[in-house]
CSV table of C-alpha atoms in Angstrom, one decimal:
chain,number,residue,atom,x,y,z
A,1,UNK,CA,-23.4,-15.0,-47.6
A,2,UNK,CA,-22.7,-11.4,-48.8
A,3,UNK,CA,-20.4,-11.0,-46.3
A,4,UNK,CA,-18.7,-13.3,-47.7
A,5,UNK,CA,-18.6,-11.5,-50.7
A,6,UNK,CA,-17.4,-8.7,-49.0
A,7,UNK,CA,-14.4,-10.0,-47.5
A,8,UNK,CA,-13.3,-12.5,-50.3
A,9,UNK,CA,-11.6,-9.6,-52.1
A,10,UNK,CA,-9.7,-9.3,-49.3
A,11,UNK,CA,-8.8,-12.1,-47.6
A,12,UNK,CA,-7.9,-14.0,-50.9
A,13,UNK,CA,-4.6,-13.2,-51.2
A,14,UNK,CA,-4.0,-14.5,-46.8
A,15,UNK,CA,-6.2,-17.0,-47.3
A,16,UNK,CA,-5.2,-18.4,-51.0
A,17,UNK,CA,-1.8,-20.7,-52.1
A,18,UNK,CA,-0.4,-20.5,-55.2
A,19,UNK,CA,-0.8,-23.3,-57.0
A,20,UNK,CA,1.7,-26.5,-56.5
A,21,UNK,CA,1.5,-27.5,-60.2
A,22,UNK,CA,3.2,-24.2,-61.4
A,23,UNK,CA,1.1,-23.2,-63.9
A,24,UNK,CA,3.1,-20.8,-66.3
A,25,UNK,CA,-0.3,-19.0,-66.4
A,26,UNK,CA,-0.6,-14.9,-64.7
A,27,UNK,CA,-3.5,-13.4,-63.1
A,28,UNK,CA,-5.4,-16.8,-64.0
A,29,UNK,CA,-7.8,-17.9,-61.7
A,30,UNK,CA,-6.6,-21.1,-61.6
A,31,UNK,CA,-3.4,-20.0,-59.9
A,32,UNK,CA,-4.5,-19.4,-56.0
A,33,UNK,CA,-6.3,-22.2,-54.1
A,34,UNK,CA,-8.7,-21.1,-51.7
A,35,UNK,CA,-8.7,-22.7,-48.3
A,36,UNK,CA,-11.5,-23.6,-46.6
A,37,UNK,CA,-13.6,-21.0,-45.2
A,38,UNK,CA,-15.9,-20.9,-42.3
A,39,UNK,CA,-19.1,-21.6,-42.9
A,40,UNK,CA,-22.4,-19.8,-42.0
A,41,UNK,CA,-23.2,-21.8,-39.1
A,42,UNK,CA,-19.8,-20.9,-37.6
A,43,UNK,CA,-19.2,-17.5,-37.9
A,44,UNK,CA,-23.1,-16.8,-36.8
A,45,UNK,CA,-22.0,-18.5,-33.6
A,46,UNK,CA,-18.9,-16.4,-33.2
A,47,UNK,CA,-21.4,-13.9,-33.6
A,48,UNK,CA,-23.5,-14.8,-31.1
A,49,UNK,CA,-20.9,-15.4,-28.7
A,50,UNK,CA,-19.8,-12.5,-29.2
A,51,UNK,CA,-23.4,-10.6,-28.7
A,52,UNK,CA,-23.6,-12.8,-25.3
A,53,UNK,CA,-20.5,-10.9,-24.1
A,54,UNK,CA,-21.5,-7.2,-25.2
A,55,UNK,CA,-19.4,-6.9,-28.0
A,56,UNK,CA,-21.2,-6.1,-31.4
A,57,UNK,CA,-19.2,-6.0,-34.7
A,58,UNK,CA,-20.9,-6.0,-38.4
A,59,UNK,CA,-20.8,-9.2,-39.1
A,60,UNK,CA,-18.6,-8.0,-42.2
A,61,UNK,CA,-15.2,-7.7,-39.5
A,62,UNK,CA,-15.1,-10.8,-39.2
A,63,UNK,CA,-13.0,-13.4,-41.1
A,64,UNK,CA,-13.8,-16.2,-43.2
A,65,UNK,CA,-10.4,-18.3,-42.2
A,66,UNK,CA,-10.9,-21.2,-39.8
A,67,UNK,CA,-7.2,-20.1,-38.4
A,68,UNK,CA,-9.1,-17.2,-37.2
A,69,UNK,CA,-12.1,-19.0,-35.3
A,70,UNK,CA,-8.9,-21.0,-33.4
A,71,UNK,CA,-7.1,-18.3,-32.2
A,72,UNK,CA,-10.3,-17.0,-30.8
A,73,UNK,CA,-11.0,-19.7,-29.4
A,74,UNK,CA,-7.0,-20.4,-27.9
A,75,UNK,CA,-8.1,-16.5,-26.3
A,76,UNK,CA,-11.5,-17.9,-24.9
A,77,UNK,CA,-9.7,-21.0,-23.3
A,78,UNK,CA,-7.4,-18.9,-21.5
A,79,UNK,CA,-9.4,-15.9,-20.4
A,80,UNK,CA,-11.2,-19.1,-17.7
A,81,UNK,CA,-7.3,-20.0,-16.9
A,82,UNK,CA,-6.8,-16.5,-16.6
A,83,UNK,CA,-9.5,-15.8,-14.7
A,84,UNK,CA,-8.0,-17.9,-11.9
A,85,UNK,CA,-4.7,-17.1,-12.3
A,86,UNK,CA,-5.7,-13.9,-11.1
A,87,UNK,CA,-7.8,-14.9,-8.1
A,88,UNK,CA,-5.1,-17.2,-7.6
A,89,UNK,CA,-2.6,-14.0,-7.7
A,90,UNK,CA,-5.0,-12.0,-5.2
A,91,UNK,CA,-5.0,-14.7,-2.7
A,92,UNK,CA,-1.3,-14.9,-2.8
A,93,UNK,CA,-1.2,-11.7,-1.4
A,94,UNK,CA,-2.6,-12.6,1.8
A,95,UNK,CA,-0.8,-15.8,2.8
A,96,UNK,CA,3.1,-15.0,1.7
A,97,UNK,CA,5.4,-13.7,3.8
A,98,UNK,CA,5.5,-10.0,3.9
A,99,UNK,CA,8.8,-8.6,2.5
A,100,UNK,CA,10.0,-7.5,5.9
A,101,UNK,CA,10.3,-11.0,7.5
A,102,UNK,CA,13.3,-13.4,7.4
A,103,UNK,CA,13.5,-14.8,4.0
A,104,UNK,CA,16.5,-16.5,4.3
A,105,UNK,CA,15.3,-19.6,4.5
A,106,UNK,CA,12.8,-19.9,2.0
A,107,UNK,CA,11.2,-23.6,1.5
A,108,UNK,CA,10.6,-23.8,5.0
A,109,UNK,CA,7.2,-23.7,6.7
A,110,UNK,CA,7.7,-21.5,10.0
A,111,UNK,CA,5.3,-19.7,12.8
A,112,UNK,CA,4.9,-15.9,11.4
A,113,UNK,CA,6.0,-15.2,15.0
A,114,UNK,CA,8.8,-16.8,14.5
A,115,UNK,CA,9.6,-15.2,11.5
A,116,UNK,CA,8.5,-12.4,11.4
A,117,UNK,CA,10.3,-10.3,14.4
A,118,UNK,CA,11.4,-6.9,15.5
A,119,UNK,CA,14.7,-6.3,17.1
A,120,UNK,CA,14.1,-3.0,17.7
A,121,UNK,CA,14.6,-3.9,22.1
A,122,UNK,CA,17.0,-7.3,22.0
A,123,UNK,CA,15.9,-7.7,25.6
A,124,UNK,CA,11.8,-7.5,24.8
A,125,UNK,CA,10.5,-9.1,22.3
A,126,UNK,CA,8.5,-6.8,19.9
A,127,UNK,CA,4.5,-7.4,19.8
A,128,UNK,CA,4.0,-8.1,16.0
A,129,UNK,CA,0.8,-8.2,15.0
A,130,UNK,CA,0.4,-11.0,12.6
A,131,UNK,CA,-3.3,-11.3,10.6
A,132,UNK,CA,-2.9,-15.2,12.3
A,133,UNK,CA,-2.6,-16.8,8.7
A,134,UNK,CA,-0.3,-19.6,7.8
A,135,UNK,CA,2.5,-18.1,5.8
A,136,UNK,CA,3.4,-19.7,2.3
A,137,UNK,CA,7.3,-20.1,2.5
A,138,UNK,CA,8.8,-17.1,0.2
A,139,UNK,CA,10.4,-20.2,-3.2
A,140,UNK,CA,6.7,-21.5,-3.1
A,141,UNK,CA,5.1,-18.2,-3.5
A,142,UNK,CA,7.8,-17.1,-5.9
A,143,UNK,CA,6.8,-20.4,-7.6
A,144,UNK,CA,3.3,-20.0,-7.9
A,145,UNK,CA,3.4,-16.1,-8.7
A,146,UNK,CA,6.0,-17.3,-11.7
A,147,UNK,CA,3.1,-19.6,-12.8
A,148,UNK,CA,0.5,-17.2,-12.5
A,149,UNK,CA,2.8,-14.3,-14.4
A,150,UNK,CA,2.8,-17.4,-17.7
A,151,UNK,CA,-0.5,-17.8,-17.4
A,152,UNK,CA,-0.7,-14.1,-17.6
A,153,UNK,CA,1.3,-13.6,-20.1
A,154,UNK,CA,-0.3,-16.8,-22.4
A,155,UNK,CA,-3.9,-14.5,-22.6
A,156,UNK,CA,-1.8,-11.3,-23.1
A,157,UNK,CA,-0.1,-12.5,-26.1
A,158,UNK,CA,-3.2,-14.6,-27.1
A,159,UNK,CA,-5.7,-12.0,-27.4
A,160,UNK,CA,-2.8,-9.4,-29.2
A,161,UNK,CA,-2.4,-12.6,-31.8
A,162,UNK,CA,-6.3,-12.1,-32.2
A,163,UNK,CA,-6.5,-8.2,-32.6
A,164,UNK,CA,-3.2,-8.0,-35.0
A,165,UNK,CA,-3.7,-10.8,-37.1
A,166,UNK,CA,-7.4,-10.9,-37.7
A,167,UNK,CA,-8.7,-7.3,-36.8
A,168,UNK,CA,-6.2,-4.4,-37.3
A,169,UNK,CA,-6.8,-4.4,-40.8
A,170,UNK,CA,-9.8,-3.3,-40.9
A,171,UNK,CA,-9.6,-0.8,-38.1
A,172,UNK,CA,-11.8,-2.7,-35.6
A,173,UNK,CA,-10.9,-3.1,-31.6
A,174,UNK,CA,-11.6,-6.6,-31.0
A,175,UNK,CA,-9.7,-7.0,-28.3
A,176,UNK,CA,-9.2,-3.5,-26.6
A,177,UNK,CA,-5.9,-2.1,-27.1
A,178,UNK,CA,-5.4,-0.4,-23.9
A,179,UNK,CA,-6.5,-3.5,-21.9
A,180,UNK,CA,-3.7,-5.0,-23.6
A,181,UNK,CA,-1.8,-2.7,-22.3
A,182,UNK,CA,-2.8,-2.5,-19.0
A,183,UNK,CA,-1.8,-6.1,-19.1
A,184,UNK,CA,1.5,-6.2,-20.1
A,185,UNK,CA,2.2,-3.2,-18.0
A,186,UNK,CA,0.9,-5.3,-14.9
A,187,UNK,CA,2.8,-8.3,-15.9
A,188,UNK,CA,6.1,-6.5,-15.8
A,189,UNK,CA,5.1,-5.0,-12.7
A,190,UNK,CA,4.5,-8.3,-11.4
A,191,UNK,CA,7.7,-9.8,-12.8
A,192,UNK,CA,9.7,-6.8,-11.5
A,193,UNK,CA,7.8,-7.5,-8.2
A,194,UNK,CA,9.2,-10.9,-7.7
């Protein structure tokens, strides 16, 4: 309860709305209608979830606005999808056609030895050692990489929104800024690689 009282002066301007009746009083307490705030159980759940993840902040830095909790839950949902997308991107590296192979037939499943040939000696086919794994056609792998990039972008932008909207005002690094920048840089590298 004490943390709610500490945050009230800072959050009242952000959470308050002007009265729709158009009161002529200036500075009156009735002009601002406070929006619904997180109840203590919701805030305690948020603090406990962070403690389980290894984040320890003073409770006075946790916002009381329900929109902050909604942004946090959206970021957590995207984190689950993000983890799967990174695993998909890692596995895709094993099954995509190497860049030195023939990629003109983008949506056909061809045997790796027929797609990846070295024509160094036209009379004798050069033996190319491949891993023996089937290759995903370049067109399909491109579509998969773009879908993964969308997931990565959604996660990075949700984390940035959570940090800038709710925690930057208190100089609290709730989301590691450098991790977010590294994620954005990795996203750009992947897009330029596509």
